[in-house]
Tab-separated table of C-alpha atoms in Angstrom:
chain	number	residue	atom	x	y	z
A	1	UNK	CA	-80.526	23.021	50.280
A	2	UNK	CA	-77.368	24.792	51.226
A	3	UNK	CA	-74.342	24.762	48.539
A	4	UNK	CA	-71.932	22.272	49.248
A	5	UNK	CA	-67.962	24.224	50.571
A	6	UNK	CA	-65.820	25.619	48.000
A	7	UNK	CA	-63.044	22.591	48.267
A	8	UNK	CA	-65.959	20.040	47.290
A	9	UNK	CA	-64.249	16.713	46.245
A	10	UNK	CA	-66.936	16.401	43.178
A	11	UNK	CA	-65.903	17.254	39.400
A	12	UNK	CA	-68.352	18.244	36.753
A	13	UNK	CA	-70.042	15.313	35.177
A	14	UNK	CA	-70.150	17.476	31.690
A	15	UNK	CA	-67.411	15.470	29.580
A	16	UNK	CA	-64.444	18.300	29.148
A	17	UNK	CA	-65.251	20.502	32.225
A	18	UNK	CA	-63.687	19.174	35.023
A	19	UNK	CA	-64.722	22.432	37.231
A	20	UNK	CA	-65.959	21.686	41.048
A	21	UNK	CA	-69.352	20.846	41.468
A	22	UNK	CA	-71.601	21.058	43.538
A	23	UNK	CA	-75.165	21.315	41.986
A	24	UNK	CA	-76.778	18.114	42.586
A	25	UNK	CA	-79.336	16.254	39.531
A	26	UNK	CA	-82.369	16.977	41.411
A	27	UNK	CA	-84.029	12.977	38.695
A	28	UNK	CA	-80.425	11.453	40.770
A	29	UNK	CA	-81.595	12.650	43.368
A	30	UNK	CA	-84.436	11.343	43.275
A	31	UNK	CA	-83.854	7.219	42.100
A	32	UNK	CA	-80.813	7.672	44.885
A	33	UNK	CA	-77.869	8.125	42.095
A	34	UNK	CA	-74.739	9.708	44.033
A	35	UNK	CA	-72.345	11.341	42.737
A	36	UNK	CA	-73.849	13.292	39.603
A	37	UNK	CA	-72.927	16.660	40.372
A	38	UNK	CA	-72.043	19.595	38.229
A	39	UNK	CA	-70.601	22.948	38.618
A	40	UNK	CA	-73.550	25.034	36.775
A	41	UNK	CA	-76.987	25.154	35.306
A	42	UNK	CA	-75.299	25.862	31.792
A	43	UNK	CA	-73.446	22.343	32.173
A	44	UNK	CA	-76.621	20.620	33.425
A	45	UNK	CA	-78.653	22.023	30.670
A	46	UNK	CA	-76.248	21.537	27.730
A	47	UNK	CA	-75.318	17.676	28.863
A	48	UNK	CA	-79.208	17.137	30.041
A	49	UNK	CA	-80.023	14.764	26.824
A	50	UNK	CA	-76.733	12.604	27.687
A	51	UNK	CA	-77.070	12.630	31.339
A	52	UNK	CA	-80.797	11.259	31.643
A	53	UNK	CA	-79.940	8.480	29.666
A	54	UNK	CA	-78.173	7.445	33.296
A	55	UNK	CA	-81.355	7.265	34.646
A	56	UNK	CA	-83.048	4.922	32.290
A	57	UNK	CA	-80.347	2.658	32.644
A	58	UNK	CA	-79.959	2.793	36.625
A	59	UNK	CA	-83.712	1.704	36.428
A	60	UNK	CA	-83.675	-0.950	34.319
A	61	UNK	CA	-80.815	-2.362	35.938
A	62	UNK	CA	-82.390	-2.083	39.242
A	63	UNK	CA	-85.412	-3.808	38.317
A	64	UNK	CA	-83.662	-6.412	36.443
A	65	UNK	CA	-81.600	-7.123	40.335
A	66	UNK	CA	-85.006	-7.163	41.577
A	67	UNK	CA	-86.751	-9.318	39.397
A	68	UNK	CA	-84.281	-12.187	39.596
A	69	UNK	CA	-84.349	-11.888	43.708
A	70	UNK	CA	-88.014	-11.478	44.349
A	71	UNK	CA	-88.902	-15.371	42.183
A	72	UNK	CA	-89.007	-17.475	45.506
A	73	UNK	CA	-86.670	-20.259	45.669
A	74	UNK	CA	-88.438	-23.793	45.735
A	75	UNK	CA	-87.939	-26.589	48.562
A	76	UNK	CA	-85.561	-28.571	46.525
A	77	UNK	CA	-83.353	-25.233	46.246
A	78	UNK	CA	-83.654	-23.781	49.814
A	79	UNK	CA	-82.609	-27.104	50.794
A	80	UNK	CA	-79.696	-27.213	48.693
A	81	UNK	CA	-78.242	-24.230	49.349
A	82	UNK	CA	-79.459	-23.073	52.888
A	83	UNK	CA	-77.791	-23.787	56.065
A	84	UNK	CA	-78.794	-23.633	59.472
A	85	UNK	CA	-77.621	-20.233	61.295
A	86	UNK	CA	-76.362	-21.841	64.318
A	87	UNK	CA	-75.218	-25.120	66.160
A	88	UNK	CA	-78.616	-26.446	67.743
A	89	UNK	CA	-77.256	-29.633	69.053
A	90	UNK	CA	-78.501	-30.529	72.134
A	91	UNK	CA	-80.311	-27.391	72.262
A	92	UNK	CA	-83.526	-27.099	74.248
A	93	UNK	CA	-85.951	-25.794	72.713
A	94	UNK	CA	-88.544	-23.832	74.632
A	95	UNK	CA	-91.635	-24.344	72.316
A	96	UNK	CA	-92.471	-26.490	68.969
A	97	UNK	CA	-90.876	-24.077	66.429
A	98	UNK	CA	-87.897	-25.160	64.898
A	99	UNK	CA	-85.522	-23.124	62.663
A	100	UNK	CA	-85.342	-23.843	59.046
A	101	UNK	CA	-81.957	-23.309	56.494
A	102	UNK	CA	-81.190	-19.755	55.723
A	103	UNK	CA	-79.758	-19.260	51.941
A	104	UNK	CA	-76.593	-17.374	51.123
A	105	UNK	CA	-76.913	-13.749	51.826
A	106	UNK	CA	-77.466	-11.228	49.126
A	107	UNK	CA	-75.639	-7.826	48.404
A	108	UNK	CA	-76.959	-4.798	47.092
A	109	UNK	CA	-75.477	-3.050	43.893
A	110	UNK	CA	-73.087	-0.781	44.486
A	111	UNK	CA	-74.546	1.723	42.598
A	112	UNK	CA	-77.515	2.105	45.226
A	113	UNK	CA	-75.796	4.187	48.371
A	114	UNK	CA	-75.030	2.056	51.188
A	115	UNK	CA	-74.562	2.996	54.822
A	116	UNK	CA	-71.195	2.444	56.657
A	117	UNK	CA	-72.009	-1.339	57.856
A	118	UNK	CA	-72.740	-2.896	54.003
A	119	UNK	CA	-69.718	-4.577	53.876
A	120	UNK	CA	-67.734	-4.695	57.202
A	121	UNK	CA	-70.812	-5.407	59.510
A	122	UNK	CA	-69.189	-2.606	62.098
A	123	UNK	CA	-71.568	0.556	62.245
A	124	UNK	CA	-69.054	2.703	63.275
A	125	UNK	CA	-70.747	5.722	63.030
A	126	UNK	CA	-73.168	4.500	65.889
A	127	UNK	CA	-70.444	3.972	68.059
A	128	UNK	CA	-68.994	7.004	67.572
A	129	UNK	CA	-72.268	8.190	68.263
A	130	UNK	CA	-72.898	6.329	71.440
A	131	UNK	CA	-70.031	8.265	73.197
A	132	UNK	CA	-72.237	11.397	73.344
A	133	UNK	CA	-75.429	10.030	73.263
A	134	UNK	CA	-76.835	13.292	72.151
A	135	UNK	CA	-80.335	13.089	70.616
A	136	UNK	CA	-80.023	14.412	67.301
A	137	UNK	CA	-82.164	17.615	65.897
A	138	UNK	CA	-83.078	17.030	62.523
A	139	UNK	CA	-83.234	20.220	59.910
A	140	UNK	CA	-86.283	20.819	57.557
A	141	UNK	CA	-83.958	19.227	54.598
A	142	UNK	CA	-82.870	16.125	57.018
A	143	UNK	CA	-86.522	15.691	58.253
A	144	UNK	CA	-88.161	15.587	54.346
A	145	UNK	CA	-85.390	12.822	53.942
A	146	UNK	CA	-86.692	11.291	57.124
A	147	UNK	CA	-90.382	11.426	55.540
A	148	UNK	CA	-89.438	9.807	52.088
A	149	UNK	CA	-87.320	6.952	53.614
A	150	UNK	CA	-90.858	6.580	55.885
A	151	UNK	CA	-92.557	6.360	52.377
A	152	UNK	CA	-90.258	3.724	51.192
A	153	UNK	CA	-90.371	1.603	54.460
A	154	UNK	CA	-94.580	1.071	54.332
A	155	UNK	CA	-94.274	0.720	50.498
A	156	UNK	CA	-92.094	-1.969	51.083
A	157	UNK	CA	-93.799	-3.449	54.240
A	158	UNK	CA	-96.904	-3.806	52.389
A	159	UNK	CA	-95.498	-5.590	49.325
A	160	UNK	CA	-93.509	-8.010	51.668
A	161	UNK	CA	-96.826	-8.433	53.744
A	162	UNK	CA	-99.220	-9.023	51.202
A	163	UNK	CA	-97.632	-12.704	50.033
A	164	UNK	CA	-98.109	-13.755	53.982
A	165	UNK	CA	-100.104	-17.052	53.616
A	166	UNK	CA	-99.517	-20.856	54.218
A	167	UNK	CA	-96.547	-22.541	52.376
A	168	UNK	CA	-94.673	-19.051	51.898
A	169	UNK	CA	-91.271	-18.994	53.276
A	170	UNK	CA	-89.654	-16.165	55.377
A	171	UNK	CA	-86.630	-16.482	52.902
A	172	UNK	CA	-89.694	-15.403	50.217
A	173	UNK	CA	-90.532	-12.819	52.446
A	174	UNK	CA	-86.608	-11.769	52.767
A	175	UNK	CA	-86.447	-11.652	48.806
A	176	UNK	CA	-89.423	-9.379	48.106
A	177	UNK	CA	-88.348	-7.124	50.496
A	178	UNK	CA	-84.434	-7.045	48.837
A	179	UNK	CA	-86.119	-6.362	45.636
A	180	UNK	CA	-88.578	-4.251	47.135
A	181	UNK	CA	-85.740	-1.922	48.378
A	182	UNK	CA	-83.880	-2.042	45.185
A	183	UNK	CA	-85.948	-1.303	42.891
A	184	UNK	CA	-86.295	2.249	44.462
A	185	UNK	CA	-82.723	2.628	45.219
A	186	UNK	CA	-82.697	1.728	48.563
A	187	UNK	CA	-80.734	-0.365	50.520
A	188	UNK	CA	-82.617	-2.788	53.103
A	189	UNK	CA	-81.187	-1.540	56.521
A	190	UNK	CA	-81.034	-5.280	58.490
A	191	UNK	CA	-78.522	-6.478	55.965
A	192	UNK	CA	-75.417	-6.928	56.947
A	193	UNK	CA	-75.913	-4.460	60.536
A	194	UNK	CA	-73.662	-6.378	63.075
A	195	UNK	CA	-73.610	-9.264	60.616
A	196	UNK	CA	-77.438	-10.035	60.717
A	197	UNK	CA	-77.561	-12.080	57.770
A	198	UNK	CA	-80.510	-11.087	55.796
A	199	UNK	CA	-82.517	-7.906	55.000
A	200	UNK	CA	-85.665	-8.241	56.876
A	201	UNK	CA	-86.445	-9.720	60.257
A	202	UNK	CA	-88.888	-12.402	60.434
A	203	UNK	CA	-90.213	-13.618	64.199
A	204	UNK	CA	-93.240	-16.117	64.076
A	205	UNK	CA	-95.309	-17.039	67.307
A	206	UNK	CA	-92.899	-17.198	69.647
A	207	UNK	CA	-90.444	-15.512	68.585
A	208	UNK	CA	-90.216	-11.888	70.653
A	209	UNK	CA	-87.842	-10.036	67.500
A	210	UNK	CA	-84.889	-10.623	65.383
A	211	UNK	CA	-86.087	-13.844	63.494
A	212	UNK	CA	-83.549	-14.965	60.295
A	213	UNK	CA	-85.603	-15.566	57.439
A	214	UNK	CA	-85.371	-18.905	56.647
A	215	UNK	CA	-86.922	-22.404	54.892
A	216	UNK	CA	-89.587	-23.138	57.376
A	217	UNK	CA	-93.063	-22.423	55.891
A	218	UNK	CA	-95.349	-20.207	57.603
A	219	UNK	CA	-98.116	-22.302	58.915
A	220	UNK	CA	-102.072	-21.733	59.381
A	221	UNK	CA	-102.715	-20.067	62.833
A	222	UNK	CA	-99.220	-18.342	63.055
A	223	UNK	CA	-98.881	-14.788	64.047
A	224	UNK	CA	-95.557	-13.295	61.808
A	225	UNK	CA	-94.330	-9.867	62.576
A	226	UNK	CA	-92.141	-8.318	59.448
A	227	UNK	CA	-89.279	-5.940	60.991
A	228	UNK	CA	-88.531	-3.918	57.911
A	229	UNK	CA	-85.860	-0.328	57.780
A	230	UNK	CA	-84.638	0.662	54.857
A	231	UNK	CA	-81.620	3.184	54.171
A	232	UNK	CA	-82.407	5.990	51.250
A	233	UNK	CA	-81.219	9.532	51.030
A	234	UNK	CA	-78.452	9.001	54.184
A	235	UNK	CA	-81.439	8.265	56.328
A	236	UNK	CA	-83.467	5.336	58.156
A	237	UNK	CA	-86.536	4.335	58.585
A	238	UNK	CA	-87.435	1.298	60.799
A	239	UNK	CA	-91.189	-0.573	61.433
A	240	UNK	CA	-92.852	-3.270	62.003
A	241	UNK	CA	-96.024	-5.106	62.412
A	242	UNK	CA	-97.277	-8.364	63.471
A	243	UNK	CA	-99.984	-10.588	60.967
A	244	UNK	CA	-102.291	-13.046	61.282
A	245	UNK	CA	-102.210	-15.800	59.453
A	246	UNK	CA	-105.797	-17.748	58.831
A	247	UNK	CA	-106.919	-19.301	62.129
A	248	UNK	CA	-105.271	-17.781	64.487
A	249	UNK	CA	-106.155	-18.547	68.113
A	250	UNK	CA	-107.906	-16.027	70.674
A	251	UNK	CA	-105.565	-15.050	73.272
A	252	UNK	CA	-102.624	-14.406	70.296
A	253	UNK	CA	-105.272	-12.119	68.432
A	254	UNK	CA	-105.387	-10.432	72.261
A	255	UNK	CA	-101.238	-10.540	72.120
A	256	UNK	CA	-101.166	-8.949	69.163
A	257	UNK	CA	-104.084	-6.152	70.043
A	258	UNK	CA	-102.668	-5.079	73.176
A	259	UNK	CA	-99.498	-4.567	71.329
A	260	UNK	CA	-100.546	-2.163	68.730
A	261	UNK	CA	-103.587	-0.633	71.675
A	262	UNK	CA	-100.216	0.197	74.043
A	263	UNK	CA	-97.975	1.878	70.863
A	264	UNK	CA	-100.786	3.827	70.038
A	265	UNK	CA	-101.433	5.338	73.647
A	266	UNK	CA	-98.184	6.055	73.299
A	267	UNK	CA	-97.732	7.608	69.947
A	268	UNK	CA	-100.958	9.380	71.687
A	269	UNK	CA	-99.137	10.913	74.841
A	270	UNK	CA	-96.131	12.001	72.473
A	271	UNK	CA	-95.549	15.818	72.118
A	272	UNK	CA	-93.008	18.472	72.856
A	273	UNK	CA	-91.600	18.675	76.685
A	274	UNK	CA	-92.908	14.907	77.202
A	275	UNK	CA	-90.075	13.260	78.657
A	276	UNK	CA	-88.824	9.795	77.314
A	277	UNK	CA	-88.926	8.021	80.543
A	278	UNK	CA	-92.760	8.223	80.594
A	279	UNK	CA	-93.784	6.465	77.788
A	280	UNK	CA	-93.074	3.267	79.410
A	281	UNK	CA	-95.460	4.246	82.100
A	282	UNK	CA	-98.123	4.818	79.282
A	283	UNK	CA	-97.524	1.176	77.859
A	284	UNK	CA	-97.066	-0.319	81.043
A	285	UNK	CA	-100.679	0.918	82.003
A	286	UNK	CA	-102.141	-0.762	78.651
A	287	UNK	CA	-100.444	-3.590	79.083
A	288	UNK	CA	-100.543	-5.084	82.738
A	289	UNK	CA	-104.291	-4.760	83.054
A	290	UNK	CA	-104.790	-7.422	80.277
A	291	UNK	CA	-101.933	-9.634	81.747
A	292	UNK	CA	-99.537	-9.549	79.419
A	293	UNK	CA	-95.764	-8.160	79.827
A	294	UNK	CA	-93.869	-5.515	77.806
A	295	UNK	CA	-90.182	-7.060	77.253
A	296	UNK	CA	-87.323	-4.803	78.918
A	297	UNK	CA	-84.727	-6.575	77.154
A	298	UNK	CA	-85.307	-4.319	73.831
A	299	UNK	CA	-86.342	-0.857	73.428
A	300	UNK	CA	-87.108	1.763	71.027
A	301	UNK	CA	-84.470	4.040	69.784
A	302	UNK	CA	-83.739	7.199	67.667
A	303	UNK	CA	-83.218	6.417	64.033
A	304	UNK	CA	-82.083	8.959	61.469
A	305	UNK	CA	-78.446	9.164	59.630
A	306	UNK	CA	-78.136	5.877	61.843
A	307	UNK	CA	-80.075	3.174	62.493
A	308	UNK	CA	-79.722	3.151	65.862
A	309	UNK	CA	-79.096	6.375	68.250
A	310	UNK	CA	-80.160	8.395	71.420
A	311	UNK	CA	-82.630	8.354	72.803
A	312	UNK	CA	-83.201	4.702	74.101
A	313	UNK	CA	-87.062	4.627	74.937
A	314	UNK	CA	-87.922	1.302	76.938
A	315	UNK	CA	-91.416	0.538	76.874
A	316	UNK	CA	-91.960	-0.468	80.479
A	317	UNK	CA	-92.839	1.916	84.042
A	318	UNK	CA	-90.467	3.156	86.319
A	319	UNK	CA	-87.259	3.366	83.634
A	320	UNK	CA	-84.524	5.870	84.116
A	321	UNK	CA	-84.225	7.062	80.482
A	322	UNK	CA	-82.424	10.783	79.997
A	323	UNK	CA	-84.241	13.453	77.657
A	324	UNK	CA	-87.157	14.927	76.480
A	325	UNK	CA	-88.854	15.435	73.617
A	326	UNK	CA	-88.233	18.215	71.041
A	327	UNK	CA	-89.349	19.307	67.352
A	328	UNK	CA	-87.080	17.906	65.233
A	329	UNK	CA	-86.398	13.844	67.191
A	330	UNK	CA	-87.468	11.625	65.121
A	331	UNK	CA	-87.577	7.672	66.775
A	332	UNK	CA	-89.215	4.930	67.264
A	333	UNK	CA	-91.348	3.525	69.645
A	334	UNK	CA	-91.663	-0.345	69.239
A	335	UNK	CA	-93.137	-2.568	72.552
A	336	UNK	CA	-93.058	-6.323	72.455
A	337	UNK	CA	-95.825	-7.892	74.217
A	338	UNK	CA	-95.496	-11.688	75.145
A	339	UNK	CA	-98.343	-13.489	76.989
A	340	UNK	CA	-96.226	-14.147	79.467
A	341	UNK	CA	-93.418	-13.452	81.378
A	342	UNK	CA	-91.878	-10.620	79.832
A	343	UNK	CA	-87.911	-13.143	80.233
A	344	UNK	CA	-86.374	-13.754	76.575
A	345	UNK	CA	-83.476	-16.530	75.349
A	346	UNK	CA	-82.032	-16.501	72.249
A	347	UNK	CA	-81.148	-19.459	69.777
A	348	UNK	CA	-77.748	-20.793	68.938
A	349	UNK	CA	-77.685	-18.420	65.832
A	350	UNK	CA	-77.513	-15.346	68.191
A	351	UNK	CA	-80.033	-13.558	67.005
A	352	UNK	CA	-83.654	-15.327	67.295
A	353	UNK	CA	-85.227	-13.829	70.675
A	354	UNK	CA	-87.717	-15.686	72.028
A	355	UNK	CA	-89.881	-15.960	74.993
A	356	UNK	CA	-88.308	-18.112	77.773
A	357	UNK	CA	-92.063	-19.968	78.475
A	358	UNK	CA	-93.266	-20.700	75.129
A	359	UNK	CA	-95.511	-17.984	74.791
A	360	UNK	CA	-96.394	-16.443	72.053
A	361	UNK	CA	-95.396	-12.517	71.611
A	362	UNK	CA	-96.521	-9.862	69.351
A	363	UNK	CA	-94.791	-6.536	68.284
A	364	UNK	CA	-96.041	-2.915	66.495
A	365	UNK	CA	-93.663	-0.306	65.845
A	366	UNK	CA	-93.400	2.784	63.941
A	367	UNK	CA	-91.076	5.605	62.994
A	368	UNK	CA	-91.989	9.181	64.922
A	369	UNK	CA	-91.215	12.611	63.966
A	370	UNK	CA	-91.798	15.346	66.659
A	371	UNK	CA	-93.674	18.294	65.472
A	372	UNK	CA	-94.109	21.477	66.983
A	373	UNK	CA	-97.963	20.048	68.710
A	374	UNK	CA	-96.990	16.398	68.715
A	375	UNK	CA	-95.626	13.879	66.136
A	376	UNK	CA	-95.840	12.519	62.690
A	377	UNK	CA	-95.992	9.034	62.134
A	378	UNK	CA	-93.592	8.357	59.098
A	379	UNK	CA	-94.279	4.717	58.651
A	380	UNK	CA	-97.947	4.780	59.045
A	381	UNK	CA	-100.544	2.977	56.269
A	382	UNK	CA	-101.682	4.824	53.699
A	383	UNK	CA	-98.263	7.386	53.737
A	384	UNK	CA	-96.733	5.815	50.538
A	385	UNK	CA	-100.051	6.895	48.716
A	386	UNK	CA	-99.260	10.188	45.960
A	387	UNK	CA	-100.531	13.119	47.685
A	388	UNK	CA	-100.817	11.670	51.160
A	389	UNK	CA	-99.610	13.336	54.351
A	390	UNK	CA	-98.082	11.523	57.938
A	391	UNK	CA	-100.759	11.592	60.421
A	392	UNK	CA	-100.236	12.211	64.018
A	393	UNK	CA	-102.040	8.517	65.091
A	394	UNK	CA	-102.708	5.235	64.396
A	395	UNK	CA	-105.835	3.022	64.082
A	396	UNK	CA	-106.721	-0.584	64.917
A	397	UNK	CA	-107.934	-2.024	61.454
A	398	UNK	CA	-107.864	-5.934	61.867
A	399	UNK	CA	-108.698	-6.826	58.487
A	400	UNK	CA	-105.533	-4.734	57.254
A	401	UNK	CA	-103.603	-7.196	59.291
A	402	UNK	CA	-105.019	-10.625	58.702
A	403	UNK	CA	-103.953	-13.079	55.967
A	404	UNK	CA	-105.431	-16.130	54.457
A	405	UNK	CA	-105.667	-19.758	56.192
A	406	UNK	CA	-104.978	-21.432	53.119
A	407	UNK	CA	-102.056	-21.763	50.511
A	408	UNK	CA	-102.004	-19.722	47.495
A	409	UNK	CA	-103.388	-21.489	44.041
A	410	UNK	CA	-100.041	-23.057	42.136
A	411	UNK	CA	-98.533	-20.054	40.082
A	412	UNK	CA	-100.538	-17.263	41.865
A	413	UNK	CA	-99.067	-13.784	42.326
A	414	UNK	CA	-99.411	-14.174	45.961
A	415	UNK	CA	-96.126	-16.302	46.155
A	416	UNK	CA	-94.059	-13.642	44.243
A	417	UNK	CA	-95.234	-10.603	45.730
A	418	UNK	CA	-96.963	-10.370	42.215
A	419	UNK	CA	-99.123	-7.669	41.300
A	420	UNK	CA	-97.968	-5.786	45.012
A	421	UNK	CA	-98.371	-1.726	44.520
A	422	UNK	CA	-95.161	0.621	43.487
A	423	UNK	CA	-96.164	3.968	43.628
A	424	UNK	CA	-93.134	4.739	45.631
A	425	UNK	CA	-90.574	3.405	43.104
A	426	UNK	CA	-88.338	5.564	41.811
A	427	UNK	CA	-88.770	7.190	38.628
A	428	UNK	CA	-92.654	8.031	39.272
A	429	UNK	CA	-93.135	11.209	37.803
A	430	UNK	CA	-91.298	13.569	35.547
A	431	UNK	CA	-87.776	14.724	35.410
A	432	UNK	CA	-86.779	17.835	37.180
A	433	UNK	CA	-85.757	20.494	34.776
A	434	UNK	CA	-82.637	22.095	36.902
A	435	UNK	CA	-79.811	20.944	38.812
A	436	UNK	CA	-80.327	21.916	42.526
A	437	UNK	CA	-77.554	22.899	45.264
A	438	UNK	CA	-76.336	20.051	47.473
């Protein structure tokens, strides 16, 4: 990594220096600590058995935060202290789900970086962005960020997936993944962007993207797609996939096939010189031949420093997207497939998309880095695992995305996320010996 400029704003952490710094604590650097910087090796070395006590106590604090938000809130409670997100009187609803209360948001430590939106809502580096709408080249050091945050997203996906059952709550699901993302030092992307209220979307049956996480309990025969990004190392990454829950009726196991069948054709077609425009025409052809519809109303998008950037990349034929792709783009390709028309509305709370007919919709989507021969895809199963590489595809496995029919036994893990994998958390494996450049 290249040395940060001679005018750095960071002192030497080593009590009595004060020198500028600019050599990075590669075990900071790794739980997602900013600021520990120091101006030499000789520093680093002689404060070393001081300094790493930081770490112990970052990561007991974190999973203390953690512990307290992933316990699931009972009935009693969510009814207490929820709240519906929007005014539905009079409202007509377009299908029989109904929104539940949503509790009080939650913030993030400080201590875990946070990007520009945590606290105002405003990204205003995307709309600085927007003005140009240049897509972004990542460098080597930029793209291994991109592949670690990729790491922390499915780590996190599959420990907020894996409690999916009858009589869990989306607000249960919203709290495992908090604590999922804090615990490594991450901070859950959805939170707070534009003033969405909670850190993980949650969109059941009908519901085409953007669902709040709320009180209503997921039911047998649902379909629930998680939306999960998180925000580690300056970076995004953003994915999500669409469960069955139990019984789950034909043509929605159909929805939800064609949906993942048309992202993979198109992770497929996806290489160097491939222009954006034409990945629509790939889903397009996947999708109308099973009568379905791929929703215009939402696209893909690049995803790096920001959340959301250049390129767009709509997911239907005939679309007059700019750019092609190049080594170094890394975005996401995401289509929403409804059973029917491909029209969405939107609940009083201004968020909850759904489809205008009642029909249900299903959604796959993954993170995409462009190689030199095609892409990597940074989300995929299986790239959290120690050791593991991104592949360049993805492949149907229905039993990876079914749940049970029936509630969890009283006191089970399944409830709490209990007993979910960790083997991205931070602090897995041993401290770095030297202070790197910045």
């Amino acid at each position: 990594m290249a040395a940060a400029a001679a005018d750095a704003a960071f002192v030497c952490c080593t009590p009595g220096c004060g020198k500028p710094a600019s050599m990075v604590c590669p075990k900071c650097k790794e739980l997602n600590i900013h600021g520990s910087f120091f101006c030499n090796q000789t520093c680093f070395k002689g404060y070393w058995s001081e300094h790493k006590a930081l770490h112990k106590r970052f990561k007991l604090l974190m999973a203390d935060v953690a512990a307290k938000a992933r316990k699931p809130l009972d009935a009693a409670t969510l009814e207490a202290t929820g709240d519906f997100a929007g005014d539905f009187t009079g409202y007509k609803f377009t299908s029989d789900l109904r929104p539940g209360k949503v509790t009080p948001q939650m913030r993030v430590p400080s201590l875990i970086p946070q990007p520009d939106y945590a606290l105002t809502g405003e990204p205003l580096s995307e709309m600085l962005e927007q003005r140009t709408r240049k897509i972004a080249v990542n460098t080597p050091e930029q793209i291994e960020a991109m592949r670690r945050a990729g790491r922390v997203a499915r780590a996190v996906m599959d420990e907020a997936s894996a409690i999916l059952r009858p009589g869990v709550t989306p607000d249960a699901v919203d709290r495992v993944v908090f604590a999922g993302c804090v615990s490594r030092g991450a901070y859950p992307s959805p939170l707070n962007y534009m003033g969405f209220p909670k850190s993980v979307c949650v969109s059941v049956n009908d519901v085409v993207c953007h669902g709040i996480p709320d009180s209503r309990p997921f039911e047998n025969g649902d379909i629930v797609n998680l939306d999960v990004t998180v925000y580690i190392g300056g970076h995004h990454a953003d994915m999500n996939e669409t469960f069955i829950i139990g019984d789950v009726d034909e043509e929605s196991r159909a929805i939800i096939r064609c949906s993942f069948d048309a992202l993979k054709a198109a992770i497929d077609m996806c290489k160097p010189g491939v222009m954006y425009r034409e990945i629509g025409d790939v889903i397009d052809a996947v999708v109308r031949p099973r009568g379905f519809s791929s929703v215009k109303r939402y696209c893909g998008h690049g995803v790096n420093r920001l959340f959301h950037c250049a390129p767009n990349v709509p997911h239907y034929r005939r679309n007059k997207t700019a750019g092609a792709l190049k080594p170094g783009h890394t975005f996401t390709i995401e289509p929403m497939i409804n059973g029917g028309t491909e029209a969405c509305t939107e609940w009083p709370d201004d968020w909850t998309a759904l489809t205008t007919d009642g029909k249900r919709s299903a959604q796959f989507e993954h993170t995409l880095l462009v190689t030199a021969t095609g892409v990597e895809v940074l989300t995929a199963p299986g790239v959290d695992k120690p050791g593991a590489k991104a592949p360049t595809t993805i492949e149907w496995n229905e039993a990876f995305y079914t749940r049970p029919g029936t509630p969890a036994e009283e006191g089970a893990g399944a409830a709490s996320g209990a007993g979910a994998s960790d083997a991205s958390a931070p602090g897995a494996g041993a401290a770095a010996a030297a202070a790197t450049a910045e």
